[in-house]
Coordinates of C-alpha atoms and ligand atoms in Angstrom, one line a residue:
X1 CA -11.6 90.2 9.6
X2 CA -13.1 88.0 12.2
X3 CA -15.8 89.3 14.4
X4 CA -14.7 88.8 17.9
X5 CA -17.7 88.9 20.2
X6 CA -17.2 91.1 23.3
X7 CA -20.9 91.7 23.9
X8 CA -22.5 88.3 24.1
X9 CA -25.8 89.6 23.0
X10 CA -24.3 90.2 19.5
X11 CA -24.7 87.3 17.1
X12 CA -24.4 89.0 13.8
X13 CA -21.7 90.9 11.9
X14 CA -21.2 94.2 13.7
X15 CA -21.3 96.1 10.4
X16 CA -24.1 95.8 7.9
X17 CA -23.2 94.9 4.3
X18 CA -25.4 97.4 2.7
X19 CA -24.1 98.8 -0.5
X20 CA -21.8 96.0 -1.3
X21 CA -20.4 96.5 -4.8
X22 CA -21.4 93.0 -6.0
X23 CA -25.0 93.4 -4.8
X24 CA -25.3 97.0 -5.7
X25 CA -24.2 96.4 -9.2
X26 CA -26.6 93.6 -9.8
X27 CA -29.5 95.5 -8.4
X28 CA -28.8 98.5 -10.4
X29 CA -29.4 96.9 -13.7
X30 CA -32.1 94.6 -12.6
X31 CA -34.9 96.0 -14.6
X32 CA -33.2 97.8 -17.4
X33 CA -33.0 96.9 -21.0
X34 CA -29.6 96.7 -22.6
X35 CA -27.8 99.9 -21.6
X36 CA -25.2 101.6 -23.7
X37 CA -21.6 101.1 -22.7
X38 CA -21.4 104.7 -21.7
X39 CA -24.4 104.6 -19.5
X40 CA -23.2 101.4 -17.8
X41 CA -19.8 102.8 -17.1
X42 CA -21.3 106.0 -15.7
X43 CA -23.6 104.2 -13.3
X44 CA -21.4 101.2 -12.6
X45 CA -20.0 101.5 -9.0
X46 CA -17.4 99.0 -10.1
X47 CA -16.4 100.9 -13.2
X48 CA -12.8 101.5 -12.1
X49 CA -12.2 97.8 -11.6
X50 CA -10.8 95.9 -14.5
X51 CA -11.7 92.3 -15.3
X52 CA -8.3 90.8 -14.7
X53 CA -7.9 88.0 -12.2
X54 CA -5.2 85.4 -12.2
X55 CA -5.7 82.5 -14.6
X56 CA -4.9 80.3 -11.6
X57 CA -7.9 81.6 -9.7
X58 CA -10.2 80.8 -12.5
X59 CA -8.7 77.4 -13.1
X60 CA -8.0 75.8 -9.7
X61 CA -7.5 72.3 -8.7
X62 CA -10.4 71.1 -6.5
X63 CA -12.7 68.3 -5.6
X64 CA -16.2 67.5 -6.8
X65 CA -19.0 67.9 -7.0
X66 CA -19.5 71.7 -6.9
X67 CA -17.3 74.8 -6.9
X68 CA -19.8 77.0 -5.2
X69 CA -21.3 74.3 -2.9
X70 CA -18.2 72.2 -2.2
X71 CA -15.0 74.0 -3.0
X72 CA -16.2 77.4 -1.8
X73 CA -17.7 76.2 1.5
X74 CA -14.6 74.2 2.3
X75 CA -12.5 77.3 1.8
X76 CA -14.8 79.4 3.8
X77 CA -14.6 77.0 6.8
X78 CA -10.8 77.0 6.5
X79 CA -10.8 80.8 6.4
X80 CA -12.8 80.8 9.7
X81 CA -10.3 78.4 11.3
X82 CA -7.4 80.5 10.1
X83 CA -9.0 83.6 11.6
X84 CA -9.5 81.8 14.9
X85 CA -5.8 80.8 14.8
X86 CA -4.7 84.3 14.0
X87 CA -6.6 85.7 17.0
X88 CA -5.3 83.0 19.3
X89 CA -8.8 81.7 19.8
X90 CA -8.4 78.2 18.5
X91 CA -7.6 76.7 21.9
X92 CA -10.6 78.4 23.5
X93 CA -13.1 76.9 21.1
X94 CA -15.3 74.2 22.7
X95 CA -18.0 73.9 20.1
X96 CA -19.0 75.3 16.7
X97 CA -22.3 76.0 14.9
X98 CA -22.5 76.3 11.2
X99 CA -25.6 77.6 9.3
X100 CA -26.1 77.2 5.6
X101 CA -28.6 79.4 3.9
X102 CA -30.4 79.7 0.6
X103 CA -29.1 77.5 -2.2
X104 CA -26.3 76.1 0.0
X105 CA -29.1 74.6 2.2
X106 CA -31.5 73.6 -0.5
X107 CA -28.9 71.7 -2.6
X108 CA -26.2 71.3 0.0
X109 CA -26.9 67.6 0.7
X110 CA -26.6 66.7 -3.0
X111 CA -23.6 68.9 -3.5
X112 CA -21.7 67.7 -0.4
X113 CA -21.7 71.1 1.2
X114 CA -22.0 69.7 4.7
X115 CA -19.0 67.3 4.2
X116 CA -16.9 70.1 2.6
X117 CA -17.5 72.3 5.5
X118 CA -16.5 69.6 7.9
X119 CA -13.3 69.0 6.0
X120 CA -12.5 72.7 6.0
X121 CA -13.0 72.8 9.8
X122 CA -10.5 70.0 10.0
X123 CA -8.1 72.2 8.2
X124 CA -8.3 70.8 4.7
X125 CA -8.2 72.7 1.4
X126 CA -9.7 71.6 -1.9
X127 CA -6.4 71.4 -3.7
X128 CA -4.6 69.3 -1.1
X129 CA -7.2 67.1 0.4
X130 CA -6.7 63.4 -0.3
X131 CA -10.1 62.6 -1.7
X132 CA -10.0 58.9 -0.7
X133 CA -9.9 60.0 3.0
X134 CA -13.0 62.1 3.0
X135 CA -15.7 59.4 3.4
X136 CA -14.1 57.6 6.4
X137 CA -13.4 60.9 8.1
X138 CA -17.0 62.1 7.6
X139 CA -18.2 58.8 9.0
X140 CA -15.9 59.2 12.0
X141 CA -17.3 62.7 12.8
X142 CA -20.8 61.4 12.7
X143 CA -20.0 58.3 14.8
X144 CA -18.0 60.1 17.5
X145 CA -19.9 63.4 17.4
X146 CA -16.6 65.2 17.4
X147 CA -14.3 66.9 15.0
X148 CA -10.6 67.6 14.7
X149 CA -10.4 71.3 14.9
X150 CA -7.8 72.3 12.2
X151 CA -6.5 68.7 12.5
X152 CA -5.2 69.4 16.0
X153 CA -7.6 68.7 18.8
X154 CA -11.0 67.2 19.0
X155 CA -14.0 69.2 20.0
X156 CA -17.6 68.2 20.4
X157 CA -19.5 68.5 17.1
X158 CA -22.7 66.6 16.3
X159 CA -23.5 67.3 12.6
X160 CA -27.2 66.7 13.3
X161 CA -27.3 69.5 15.8
X162 CA -24.4 71.8 14.9
X163 CA -24.6 71.8 11.1
X164 CA -27.9 73.5 10.2
X165 CA -29.6 73.6 6.8
X166 CA -31.8 76.7 6.8
X167 CA -34.1 75.7 4.0
X168 CA -36.4 78.7 4.2
X169 CA -33.9 81.5 4.9
X170 CA -31.6 83.3 2.5
X171 CA -29.1 85.9 3.6
X172 CA -29.8 89.1 1.8
X173 CA -26.4 89.6 0.3
X174 CA -26.1 86.4 -1.8
X175 CA -28.0 83.1 -2.3
X176 CA -25.0 81.1 -1.2
X177 CA -24.5 82.3 2.4
X178 CA -23.1 80.5 5.4
X179 CA -22.4 81.6 9.0
X180 CA -19.9 80.1 11.4
X181 CA -20.0 80.7 15.1
X182 CA -17.4 79.5 17.7
X183 CA -18.3 79.0 21.4
X184 CA -16.1 78.7 24.5
X185 CA -16.6 76.2 27.4
X186 CA -19.3 78.4 28.9
X187 CA -21.2 78.2 25.6
X188 CA -20.5 81.9 25.1
X189 CA -20.0 82.9 21.5
X190 CA -16.5 84.2 21.0
X191 CA -16.4 84.7 17.3
X192 CA -18.6 84.6 14.2
X193 CA -18.5 85.4 10.5
X194 CA -20.5 85.1 7.4
X195 CA -19.2 84.0 4.0
X196 CA -20.6 83.9 0.5
X197 CA -19.6 81.4 -2.1
X198 CA -20.0 83.3 -5.2
X199 CA -19.2 80.7 -7.8
X200 CA -16.1 79.0 -9.2
X201 CA -14.7 78.4 -5.7
X202 CA -14.4 82.1 -5.0
X203 CA -15.5 83.2 -1.5
X204 CA -16.2 86.7 -0.3
X205 CA -17.1 88.1 3.1
X206 CA -17.8 91.5 4.5
X207 CA -14.6 93.3 3.5
X208 CA -14.0 91.7 0.2
X209 CA -17.6 92.1 -0.9
X210 CA -17.9 95.7 0.2
X211 CA -14.5 97.0 -1.0
X212 CA -13.8 94.8 -3.9
X213 CA -17.0 93.7 -5.7
X214 CA -16.9 90.4 -7.3
X215 CA -13.6 90.9 -8.9
X216 CA -11.7 89.3 -6.1
X217 CA -9.0 86.7 -6.3
X218 CA -9.4 85.1 -3.0
X219 CA -8.5 81.5 -3.1
X220 CA -5.3 81.3 -1.1
X221 CA -6.4 80.0 2.3
X222 CA -3.1 80.8 3.9
X223 CA -3.3 84.5 2.9
X224 CA -4.3 86.9 5.5
X225 CA -7.8 87.7 4.5
X226 CA -7.9 90.9 6.5
X227 CA -8.9 94.3 5.2
X228 CA -5.3 95.4 4.6
X229 CA -4.8 92.6 2.1
X230 CA -8.1 93.4 0.5
X231 CA -7.1 97.0 0.1
X232 CA -3.8 96.0 -1.5
X233 CA -5.6 93.8 -3.9
X234 CA -8.0 96.6 -4.8
X235 CA -4.9 98.7 -5.6
X236 CA -3.6 95.8 -7.7
X237 CA -6.9 95.8 -9.5
X238 CA -6.7 99.4 -10.5
X239 CA -3.0 99.8 -11.1
X240 CA -0.8 96.7 -11.2
X241 CA -1.5 94.6 -14.2
X242 CA 0.2 95.6 -17.4
X243 CA -2.7 95.3 -19.8
X244 CA -6.0 95.8 -17.9
X245 CA -9.3 95.4 -19.7
X246 CA -12.8 95.7 -18.4
X247 CA -14.8 94.1 -21.2
X248 CA -14.4 92.3 -24.5
X249 CA -14.2 95.4 -26.6
X250 CA -11.3 96.7 -24.4
X251 CA -9.6 93.4 -24.6
X252 CA -9.8 93.4 -28.4
X253 CA -8.5 97.0 -28.5
X254 CA -5.6 96.1 -26.2
X255 CA -4.7 93.2 -28.5
X256 CA -4.7 95.4 -31.5
X257 CA -2.8 98.2 -29.9
X258 CA -0.1 95.9 -28.5
X259 CA -0.2 93.6 -31.6
X260 CA -0.8 90.6 -29.3
X261 CA -3.1 87.6 -29.2
X262 CA -5.5 87.3 -26.3
X263 CA -3.3 84.6 -24.8
X264 CA -0.3 86.9 -24.9
X265 CA -2.2 89.7 -23.1
X266 CA -3.2 87.3 -20.3
X267 CA 0.4 86.0 -20.1
X268 CA 1.7 89.5 -19.9
X269 CA -0.6 90.3 -17.0
X270 CA 0.2 87.0 -15.3
X271 CA 3.8 88.0 -15.2
X272 CA 2.9 90.4 -12.4
X273 CA 2.2 87.5 -10.1
X274 CA 4.5 84.7 -11.4
X275 CA 7.7 84.2 -13.3
X276 CA 7.6 82.7 -16.8
X277 CA 8.7 79.3 -15.5
X278 CA 6.0 79.4 -12.8
X279 CA 3.3 80.3 -15.4
X280 CA 4.4 77.5 -17.6
X281 CA 4.5 75.0 -14.8
X282 CA 1.1 76.0 -13.4
X283 CA -0.6 75.9 -16.8
X284 CA 0.8 72.5 -17.5
X285 CA -0.2 71.3 -14.0
X286 CA -3.7 72.5 -14.7
X287 CA -3.8 70.6 -17.9
X288 CA -2.2 67.5 -16.5
X289 CA -4.8 67.4 -13.8
X290 CA -7.6 67.8 -16.4
X291 CA -6.0 65.0 -18.4
X292 CA -5.8 62.8 -15.4
X293 CA -9.4 63.4 -14.5
X294 CA -10.4 62.3 -18.1
X295 CA -8.2 59.3 -17.7
X296 CA -9.7 58.4 -14.3
X297 CA -13.1 58.8 -15.7
X298 CA -12.7 56.6 -18.8
X299 CA -10.7 54.0 -16.9
X300 CA -13.3 53.6 -14.1
X301 CA -15.2 50.3 -14.1
X302 CA -18.3 50.2 -16.2
X303 CA -20.3 48.9 -13.2
X304 CA -19.4 51.9 -11.0
X305 CA -22.5 53.8 -9.8
X306 CA -22.3 57.5 -8.9
X307 CA -23.0 58.4 -5.3
X308 CA -26.1 60.2 -4.1
X309 CA -29.0 57.9 -4.6
X310 CA -29.9 58.3 -8.3
X311 CA -28.2 55.0 -9.0
X312 CA -26.6 56.3 -12.2
X313 CA -24.1 54.1 -13.8
X314 CA -20.9 55.6 -15.1
X315 CA -21.0 55.9 -18.9
X316 CA -17.6 57.1 -19.8
X317 CA -15.8 53.8 -19.5
X318 CA -18.2 51.9 -21.8
X319 CA -18.3 54.7 -24.3
X320 CA -14.5 54.9 -24.4
X321 CA -14.1 51.2 -24.9
X322 CA -16.4 51.4 -27.9
X323 CA -14.3 54.1 -29.3
X324 CA -11.1 52.2 -28.8
X325 CA -12.6 49.2 -30.6
X326 CA -13.1 51.4 -33.6
X327 CA -16.8 50.9 -33.6
X328 CA -17.1 53.9 -35.9
X329 CA -14.4 53.0 -38.4
X330 CA -11.4 55.1 -39.4
X331 CA -11.6 58.9 -39.4
X332 CA -11.9 60.2 -42.9
X333 CA -8.9 62.4 -43.7
X334 CA -10.0 63.6 -47.2
X335 CA -12.6 66.2 -47.8
X336 CA -15.7 64.5 -49.1
X337 CA -19.3 65.4 -49.5
X338 CA -22.1 63.0 -50.2
X339 CA -25.2 64.7 -51.5
X340 CA -28.4 64.0 -49.5
X341 CA -30.8 65.0 -52.3
X342 CA -33.6 62.6 -53.0
X343 CA -34.7 62.1 -56.6
X344 CA -38.4 63.1 -56.7
X345 CA -39.0 61.6 -60.1
X346 CA -38.1 58.1 -59.2
X347 CA -40.9 55.8 -57.9
X348 CA -38.8 55.0 -54.9
X349 CA -39.6 52.5 -52.2
X350 CA -43.3 53.2 -52.0
X351 CA -43.5 50.5 -54.7
X352 CA -41.8 48.1 -52.3
X353 CA -43.4 48.4 -48.9
X354 CA -41.5 46.6 -46.2
X355 CA -44.6 44.5 -45.4
X356 CA -48.2 44.3 -46.2
X357 CA -49.5 46.0 -43.0
X358 CA -47.5 49.2 -43.7
X359 CA -47.9 49.4 -47.4
X360 CA -48.3 53.2 -47.2
X361 CA -45.0 53.8 -45.5
X362 CA -41.4 52.8 -46.4
X363 CA -40.1 53.8 -42.9
X364 CA -38.5 51.0 -40.9
X365 CA -40.8 49.0 -38.8
X366 CA -40.3 47.0 -35.6
X367 CA -38.2 45.1 -35.0
X368 CA -35.7 47.6 -36.3
X369 CA -32.8 46.5 -38.4
X370 CA -29.3 46.6 -37.0
X371 CA -28.1 50.0 -36.1
X372 CA -26.1 51.8 -38.8
X373 CA -22.6 52.8 -38.0
X374 CA -22.4 56.5 -38.0
X375 CA -19.3 58.4 -38.8
X376 CA -19.1 61.2 -36.3
X377 CA -16.1 60.3 -34.1
X378 CA -15.5 64.0 -33.1
X379 CA -18.8 64.1 -31.3
X380 CA -18.1 60.8 -29.6
X381 CA -14.7 61.8 -28.4
X382 CA -15.8 65.2 -27.2
X383 CA -18.7 63.6 -25.4
X384 CA -16.8 60.8 -23.7
X385 CA -14.0 63.2 -22.5
X386 CA -16.6 65.6 -21.0
X387 CA -18.6 62.9 -19.4
X388 CA -15.5 61.3 -17.9
X389 CA -14.6 64.5 -16.1
X390 CA -18.1 65.2 -14.9
X391 CA -18.5 61.7 -13.6
X392 CA -15.3 62.1 -11.7
X393 CA -16.7 65.4 -10.4
X394 CA -20.0 63.7 -9.4
X395 CA -18.0 61.0 -7.5
X396 CA -16.3 63.7 -5.5
X397 CA -12.9 63.2 -7.0
X398 CA -10.1 65.5 -8.1
X399 CA -11.0 67.9 -11.0
X400 CA -10.1 71.4 -12.1
X401 CA -12.8 74.1 -11.7
X402 CA -13.2 75.3 -15.3
X403 CA -14.6 77.8 -14.4
X404 CA -16.8 75.8 -12.0
X405 CA -17.1 72.2 -11.0
X406 CA -20.5 71.5 -12.6
X407 CA -19.0 72.8 -15.9
X408 CA -15.6 71.1 -15.3
X409 CA -15.9 68.7 -18.3
X410 CA -16.4 71.1 -21.2
X411 CA -13.0 72.8 -21.5
X412 CA -10.9 69.7 -20.8
X413 CA -12.9 67.8 -23.4
X414 CA -12.3 70.4 -26.2
X415 CA -8.6 70.8 -25.3
X416 CA -8.1 67.0 -25.2
X417 CA -9.8 66.6 -28.5
X418 CA -7.6 69.3 -30.0
X419 CA -4.4 67.8 -28.6
X420 CA -5.3 64.3 -29.7
X421 CA -6.4 65.0 -33.3
X422 CA -5.1 68.4 -34.4
X423 CA -2.2 69.7 -32.4
X424 CA 1.4 69.7 -33.6
X425 CA 2.8 71.6 -30.6
X426 CA 0.9 70.3 -27.5
X427 CA 2.8 72.4 -24.9
X428 CA 2.3 75.7 -26.6
X429 CA -1.2 74.8 -27.5
X430 CA -2.1 74.0 -23.9
X431 CA -0.8 77.4 -22.8
X432 CA -2.5 79.3 -25.6
X433 CA -5.8 77.5 -25.1
X434 CA -5.9 77.9 -21.3
X435 CA -4.8 81.6 -21.3
X436 CA -7.4 82.5 -24.0
X437 CA -10.2 80.7 -22.2
X438 CA -9.1 82.4 -18.9
X439 CA -9.5 85.8 -20.5
X440 CA -13.1 85.0 -21.6
X441 CA -13.9 83.7 -18.1
X442 CA -12.7 86.9 -16.6
X443 CA -15.1 88.9 -18.8
X444 CA -18.0 86.9 -17.5
X445 CA -16.9 87.1 -14.0
X446 CA -16.7 90.9 -14.1
X447 CA -19.6 91.5 -16.4
X448 CA -22.1 89.0 -14.9
X449 CA -21.4 86.0 -12.7
X450 CA -20.3 82.4 -12.9
X451 CA -22.6 81.4 -10.1
X452 CA -25.5 79.2 -11.0
X453 CA -27.3 80.5 -7.8
X454 CA -27.3 83.9 -9.5
X455 CA -27.3 83.1 -13.3
X456 CA -28.6 79.5 -13.6
X457 CA -26.7 77.0 -15.7
X458 CA -26.0 79.6 -18.4
X459 CA -23.5 81.1 -15.9
X460 CA -21.7 77.7 -15.5
X461 CA -21.9 75.4 -18.5
X462 CA -22.9 78.3 -20.8
X463 CA -19.8 80.2 -19.7
X464 CA -17.6 77.1 -20.1
X465 CA -18.9 76.6 -23.6
X466 CA -18.1 80.2 -24.5
X467 CA -14.6 79.9 -23.0
X468 CA -13.9 76.6 -24.8
X469 CA -15.2 78.0 -28.1
X470 CA -12.8 81.0 -27.8
X471 CA -9.9 78.7 -26.9
X472 CA -10.6 76.3 -29.7
X473 CA -10.8 79.2 -32.2
X474 CA -7.5 80.6 -30.9
X475 CA -5.4 77.4 -31.2
X476 CA -6.8 76.9 -34.7
X477 CA -5.3 80.2 -35.7
X478 CA -8.3 82.5 -35.4
X479 CA -7.9 86.2 -35.3
X480 CA -8.8 88.1 -32.1
X481 CA -12.1 89.1 -33.7
X482 CA -12.9 85.5 -34.6
X483 CA -12.0 84.3 -31.0
X484 CA -14.4 87.0 -29.6
X485 CA -17.0 85.9 -32.1
X486 CA -16.6 82.2 -31.2
X487 CA -17.0 83.0 -27.5
X488 CA -20.1 85.1 -28.3
X489 CA -21.7 82.3 -30.3
X490 CA -20.8 79.8 -27.5
X491 CA -22.9 81.8 -25.1
X492 CA -25.7 83.2 -27.3
X493 CA -27.2 79.7 -27.7
X494 CA -26.9 78.9 -24.0
X495 CA -28.9 82.0 -22.9
X496 CA -31.6 81.1 -20.5
X497 CA -30.2 77.7 -19.5
X498 CA -31.6 76.9 -16.1
X499 CA -30.0 75.0 -13.2
X500 CA -32.3 72.3 -12.1
X501 CA -30.2 69.4 -10.8
X502 CA -32.2 66.3 -9.9
X503 CA -32.0 65.6 -6.2
X504 CA -29.5 68.4 -5.8
X505 CA -26.8 66.2 -7.3
X506 CA -24.4 67.4 -10.0
X507 CA -25.4 64.5 -12.2
X508 CA -28.6 65.1 -14.1
X509 CA -28.6 67.2 -16.3
X510 CA -25.0 68.2 -15.6
X511 CA -23.0 65.3 -16.9
X512 CA -24.6 65.2 -20.4
X513 CA -24.9 68.9 -20.5
X514 CA -21.1 69.2 -20.5
X515 CA -20.8 66.8 -23.4
X516 CA -23.3 68.9 -25.4
X517 CA -21.5 72.1 -24.5
X518 CA -18.2 70.7 -25.7
X519 CA -19.8 69.8 -29.1
X520 CA -21.4 73.2 -29.2
X521 CA -18.1 75.0 -28.5
X522 CA -16.4 73.3 -31.4
X523 CA -19.3 74.1 -33.7
X524 CA -19.3 77.8 -32.5
X525 CA -15.6 78.0 -33.2
X526 CA -16.0 76.5 -36.6
X527 CA -18.8 79.0 -37.4
X528 CA -16.6 81.9 -36.3
X529 CA -13.6 80.7 -38.2
X530 CA -15.6 80.6 -41.4
X531 CA -16.4 84.3 -41.0
X532 CA -14.1 87.3 -40.9
X533 CA -14.9 88.2 -37.4
X534 CA -17.5 90.9 -38.2
X535 CA -20.8 89.9 -36.6
X536 CA -24.0 91.5 -35.4
X537 CA -23.9 90.5 -31.7
X538 CA -20.9 91.3 -29.6
X539 CA -19.5 89.3 -26.7
X540 CA -20.1 92.2 -24.4
X541 CA -23.8 92.4 -25.5
X542 CA -24.3 88.7 -24.9
X543 CA -22.6 88.8 -21.4
X544 CA -24.9 91.7 -20.5
X545 CA -27.9 89.7 -21.8
X546 CA -26.9 86.7 -19.8
X547 CA -26.7 88.9 -16.7
X548 CA -30.1 90.3 -17.2
X549 CA -31.6 86.9 -18.0
X550 CA -30.1 85.6 -14.8
X551 CA -31.6 88.3 -12.8
X552 CA -35.0 87.7 -14.4
X553 CA -34.8 83.9 -13.9
X554 CA -37.0 82.6 -11.0
X555 CA -35.0 81.3 -8.1
X556 CA -36.4 77.8 -8.5
X557 CA -34.3 77.6 -11.7
X558 CA -31.1 78.8 -9.9
X559 CA -29.5 75.9 -8.1
X560 CA -32.3 75.3 -5.7
X561 CA -33.7 72.1 -7.2
X562 CA -37.2 73.5 -6.8
X563 CA -38.1 73.5 -10.4
X564 CA -37.5 72.0 -13.9
X565 CA -36.1 68.5 -14.1
X566 CA -35.6 68.5 -10.3
X567 CA -39.4 68.3 -9.8
X568 CA -40.3 66.3 -12.8
X569 CA -37.9 63.4 -12.6
X570 CA -39.0 60.9 -10.0
X571 CA -36.2 59.7 -7.7
X572 CA -37.1 56.0 -7.8
Ligands
LIG1 S1 -27.5 72.2 -13.9 FE1 -25.7 73.3 -14.6 S2 -25.3 74.9 -13.1 FE2 -26.8 73.4 -12.2 S3 -25.6 72.0 -11.0 FE3 -25.8 71.1 -13.0 S4 -24.0 71.9 -14.2 FE4 -24.2 73.2 -12.3

């Protein structure tokens, strides 16, 4: 609901947001140790909400470089414009003011938050905007100090004055806050609202946050975002889906009871929103967009530099060319094991030092001999696919949030690798993989958060790694327990991962980090598949641990670029 200003002295939301389910839930467990499931459920104000959101809200087609700082803010601005239209206020608007707070301000420049908001004000959405038009339109707004409100008429808008980075202020409800205000020709404020970009492109505001907690699927800009719709969605949360689950143990129990895989459970729930044909089409569109982003990344020119000032050269094209040239030789298709034991009894090379100066060592000396060819093609393919997507994301191009933009490369990389080298039924494998990963993403979204501003990078790349591990285990034929175990391993070894992007750009460490996460996901799945699914640490426990770790993490490591690599890597 838009806040229409009758009393011009008002400039804030008329109702306070105290007690919001999202905020309340996080505060409640802030200092506790791992609670028992029973205690958590008893105290959890969100306990009646299941974890299920639509797969197509977790995986949505967007633009780079950030889901929380680019996709979410563009949506929020579009929501505001839609609300103005709904209240017949659009024609009365003569000027706008936009305030960004907290992490949105601190890393907004590097993440393109300001440009995303401008495009949202012009009526664009992340899934439809033609990315090649963004730069000239932004330039036009700055040059002419005016903006096309909803793409219809121009109003005065000077980004230097009307788009404000509040570096030292954070709204109390969430680190990623923004406020939009509209003024009439007498400079009287006629409407205002605050929005919070909570990660993965999800946006909440007063009603959604208070009534619905974080479990809100709220990505359709054309939907009426009013309280009635929110109430309906709350009802849907509680009652509508066929096979609700709140956590991993419930998901496993549902699978066992229904004799279904995780993908089948998600598919069954998805039928409440879409027909089978629509589900298939949307899943394949998601994959095709992922595949296209890999293609665009590896087919870019090797001389391309990523925007933002770090002067980073794209690596995916060069790496891919090396792979295509067969630098590493054929992939071995027979099991083989070469022992690495060293015979202690032999006199070895100490008798034959490489030169007189280093007679006590047989290690290689400078200049080093030619590099050995190293047979690990899986690592190279996984890396190049992930890097390709994240370089596309860093360039502000089309990608799929999976579950966020910063982590957009991990899941496509693992799925691409599977399709290229293992799959015998690509269409079904794509659907099973994506539906399984979606279920795991839902568990993190409900049990913790997928926002780096709340959780650090463990909530983005860590979650993507966990999702990919589960998906990979599933398409390889893993049991439900093995899939759960793979997802758990995928996160357990990402716990504590900080978010410290250099210069606020989603480039360093983000691009390489996705490559490493893809490799780790495959390793996690392999470990799980070699066991029977019984393991000491459960996925629910690791999600709760991630949440507590995120709460304890200092804000300088949570997407503010005030710590870590961001302060130790010089910009020139
Ligand atoms: S460090 Fe991780 S969470 Fe932070 S911007 Fe990069 S990918 Fe996203």
